[in-house]
Amino acid sequence: MTLQYRIVFSILLLFAGQRSSLAESKPLELKWTELAPIIHGHRVELVLKQGLKIKGEAVVVREDSLVMDVKKGSAVIPRTDIRLIKLVRTRGNWGRNLGTTIGVLTGISVGGYVAGTQTHSASAGIPLFLVMASALTLAGYHAGRGLDARVTVITIVPE
């Protein structure tokens, strides 16, 4: 593997690791009656006791169930089936801006270097440059979006 590809691979690994390591916070323990004001209208991921995961927007917290908007309509999840709730909130857009800027600069630099040293014609170098610059820009955007996301893990405690 050449040095250029190692550099690109290292940058992509750096971007990929940002989302999982910085997004989650300490678990929050709430009673069922305290849940509604926290999750209403937000994107959530439910982990059910059977191990299934359901993603969607929390619409209503009822006394015995949770109503969510999911891809195929709405779903009513019984309270007793819920093991864990992951609340996903976005704060600001500084991470997306920073990640995109770093991705553009890295993409132009690395793409230009690789295209200039590994190709001998413009017909091969220009597409290579555009693909590398675009890919690193997108990677930077998604890494930044991961920095903006705040995940709160909620466990339900007995009343």
CSV table of C-alpha atoms in Angstrom, one decimal:
chain,number,residue,atom,x,y,z
A,1,MET,CA,0.0,0.0,0.0
A,2,THR,CA,1.5,3.4,-1.0
A,3,LEU,CA,1.9,6.3,1.3
A,4,GLN,CA,-1.0,8.2,-0.3
A,5,TYR,CA,-3.5,5.5,0.3
A,6,ARG,CA,-2.3,5.1,3.9
A,7,ILE,CA,-2.9,8.8,4.4
A,8,VAL,CA,-6.4,8.6,3.0
A,9,PHE,CA,-7.2,5.4,4.9
A,10,SER,CA,-6.0,7.0,8.2
A,11,ILE,CA,-8.1,10.1,7.6
A,12,LEU,CA,-11.2,8.1,6.9
A,13,LEU,CA,-10.7,6.0,10.1
A,14,LEU,CA,-10.3,9.2,12.1
A,15,PHE,CA,-13.6,10.6,10.8
A,16,ALA,CA,-15.4,7.3,11.3
A,17,GLY,CA,-14.3,7.0,15.0
A,18,GLN,CA,-15.5,10.5,15.9
A,19,ARG,CA,-19.2,9.7,16.0
A,20,SER,CA,-19.2,6.7,18.3
A,21,SER,CA,-16.7,8.0,20.8
A,22,LEU,CA,-18.1,11.4,21.5
A,23,ALA,CA,-21.9,11.1,21.0
A,24,GLU,CA,-23.1,9.1,24.1
A,25,SER,CA,-23.6,10.5,27.6
A,26,LYS,CA,-24.2,8.9,31.0
A,27,PRO,CA,-27.4,6.9,31.4
A,28,LEU,CA,-30.4,8.8,32.8
A,29,GLU,CA,-32.8,7.1,35.0
A,30,LEU,CA,-36.4,8.3,34.8
A,31,LYS,CA,-39.8,7.2,36.0
A,32,TRP,CA,-42.4,6.6,33.2
A,33,THR,CA,-44.3,9.8,34.3
A,34,GLU,CA,-41.2,11.9,33.8
A,35,LEU,CA,-40.5,10.7,30.3
A,36,ALA,CA,-43.0,12.7,28.2
A,37,PRO,CA,-41.5,16.2,28.5
A,38,ILE,CA,-38.0,14.8,27.8
A,39,ILE,CA,-38.7,12.8,24.6
A,40,HIS,CA,-41.8,14.3,23.1
A,41,GLY,CA,-41.1,15.4,19.5
A,42,HIS,CA,-37.5,14.0,19.4
A,43,ARG,CA,-35.9,11.2,17.5
A,44,VAL,CA,-35.5,8.1,19.7
A,45,GLU,CA,-34.3,4.6,19.4
A,46,LEU,CA,-36.0,2.0,21.5
A,47,VAL,CA,-34.3,-1.2,22.6
A,48,LEU,CA,-37.0,-3.7,23.4
A,49,LYS,CA,-36.6,-6.6,25.8
A,50,GLN,CA,-36.6,-9.1,22.9
A,51,GLY,CA,-33.5,-7.3,21.6
A,52,LEU,CA,-35.3,-5.5,18.7
A,53,LYS,CA,-34.5,-1.8,18.0
A,54,ILE,CA,-37.1,0.7,16.7
A,55,LYS,CA,-36.2,4.1,15.5
A,56,GLY,CA,-38.6,7.0,15.0
A,57,GLU,CA,-40.0,10.2,16.5
A,58,ALA,CA,-41.7,10.0,19.9
A,59,VAL,CA,-45.3,11.4,19.5
A,60,VAL,CA,-47.2,10.6,22.7
A,61,VAL,CA,-46.3,8.9,26.0
A,62,ARG,CA,-49.4,7.2,27.3
A,63,GLU,CA,-49.9,5.6,30.7
A,64,ASP,CA,-49.3,2.1,29.3
A,65,SER,CA,-47.5,2.7,26.0
A,66,LEU,CA,-45.4,5.0,23.8
A,67,VAL,CA,-46.6,6.1,20.3
A,68,MET,CA,-44.0,6.7,17.7
A,69,ASP,CA,-43.8,7.8,14.1
A,70,VAL,CA,-41.8,5.2,12.2
A,71,LYS,CA,-41.1,4.8,8.5
A,72,LYS,CA,-44.3,2.8,7.9
A,73,GLY,CA,-46.7,5.0,9.9
A,74,SER,CA,-47.2,5.0,13.6
A,75,ALA,CA,-46.4,2.3,16.1
A,76,VAL,CA,-47.7,1.7,19.6
A,77,ILE,CA,-45.0,0.2,21.9
A,78,PRO,CA,-46.2,-1.3,25.2
A,79,ARG,CA,-44.5,0.2,28.2
A,80,THR,CA,-43.5,-3.3,29.5
A,81,ASP,CA,-41.6,-4.1,26.3
A,82,ILE,CA,-39.2,-1.2,26.5
A,83,ARG,CA,-35.8,-1.9,28.0
A,84,LEU,CA,-33.9,1.2,27.0
A,85,ILE,CA,-34.5,4.5,25.2
A,86,LYS,CA,-31.8,6.4,23.3
A,87,LEU,CA,-32.7,10.1,22.8
A,88,VAL,CA,-30.9,11.8,19.9
A,89,ARG,CA,-30.7,15.6,19.9
A,90,THR,CA,-28.7,17.9,17.7
A,91,ARG,CA,-27.0,21.0,19.2
A,92,GLY,CA,-25.9,23.6,16.7
A,93,ASN,CA,-24.0,23.0,13.5
A,94,TRP,CA,-20.4,23.8,14.4
A,95,GLY,CA,-19.4,20.2,13.9
A,96,ARG,CA,-20.8,19.9,10.5
A,97,ASN,CA,-19.2,23.2,9.5
A,98,LEU,CA,-15.8,22.2,10.9
A,99,GLY,CA,-16.0,18.6,9.5
A,100,THR,CA,-17.0,19.9,6.0
A,101,THR,CA,-14.2,22.5,6.0
A,102,ILE,CA,-11.6,19.9,7.1
A,103,GLY,CA,-13.0,17.4,4.6
A,104,VAL,CA,-12.8,20.0,1.7
A,105,LEU,CA,-9.2,21.0,2.6
A,106,THR,CA,-8.1,17.4,3.0
A,107,GLY,CA,-9.9,16.3,-0.1
A,108,ILE,CA,-8.3,19.0,-2.3
A,109,SER,CA,-4.9,18.4,-0.8
A,110,VAL,CA,-4.9,14.6,-0.9
A,111,GLY,CA,-6.9,14.3,-4.1
A,112,GLY,CA,-4.6,16.7,-5.9
A,113,TYR,CA,-1.5,14.9,-4.6
A,114,VAL,CA,-2.7,11.5,-5.6
A,115,ALA,CA,-4.1,12.6,-8.9
A,116,GLY,CA,-0.8,14.4,-9.7
A,117,THR,CA,1.5,11.6,-8.8
A,118,GLN,CA,-0.4,8.5,-9.8
A,119,THR,CA,-1.8,9.5,-13.2
A,120,HIS,CA,-0.1,10.7,-16.3
A,121,SER,CA,-3.0,12.3,-18.1
A,122,ALA,CA,-5.8,14.8,-17.4
A,123,SER,CA,-8.5,12.3,-18.5
A,124,ALA,CA,-7.5,10.0,-15.6
A,125,GLY,CA,-6.4,12.6,-13.1
A,126,ILE,CA,-9.4,14.9,-13.0
A,127,PRO,CA,-12.0,12.2,-12.2
A,128,LEU,CA,-9.7,10.8,-9.6
A,129,PHE,CA,-9.2,14.2,-8.0
A,130,LEU,CA,-13.0,14.9,-8.0
A,131,VAL,CA,-13.9,11.5,-6.5
A,132,MET,CA,-11.3,11.8,-3.7
A,133,ALA,CA,-12.2,15.4,-2.9
A,134,SER,CA,-15.9,14.7,-2.9
A,135,ALA,CA,-15.5,11.5,-0.8
A,136,LEU,CA,-13.4,13.3,1.8
A,137,THR,CA,-15.8,16.2,1.9
A,138,LEU,CA,-18.7,13.9,2.6
A,139,ALA,CA,-16.7,12.0,5.2
A,140,GLY,CA,-15.9,15.3,6.9
A,141,TYR,CA,-19.6,16.4,6.8
A,142,HIS,CA,-20.8,13.1,8.3
A,143,ALA,CA,-18.1,13.1,11.0
A,144,GLY,CA,-19.1,16.7,11.9
A,145,ARG,CA,-22.7,15.7,12.1
A,146,GLY,CA,-21.8,13.0,14.5
A,147,LEU,CA,-20.1,15.6,16.7
A,148,ASP,CA,-23.3,17.7,16.7
A,149,ALA,CA,-25.4,14.8,17.8
A,150,ARG,CA,-26.0,14.2,21.5
A,151,VAL,CA,-27.3,10.8,22.6
A,152,THR,CA,-28.9,10.4,26.0
A,153,VAL,CA,-29.5,6.9,27.1
A,154,ILE,CA,-32.6,6.6,29.3
A,155,THR,CA,-33.6,3.7,31.5
A,156,ILE,CA,-37.0,3.5,33.1
A,157,VAL,CA,-37.1,2.9,36.8
A,158,PRO,CA,-40.1,1.6,38.7
A,159,GLU,CA,-42.5,4.2,40.2
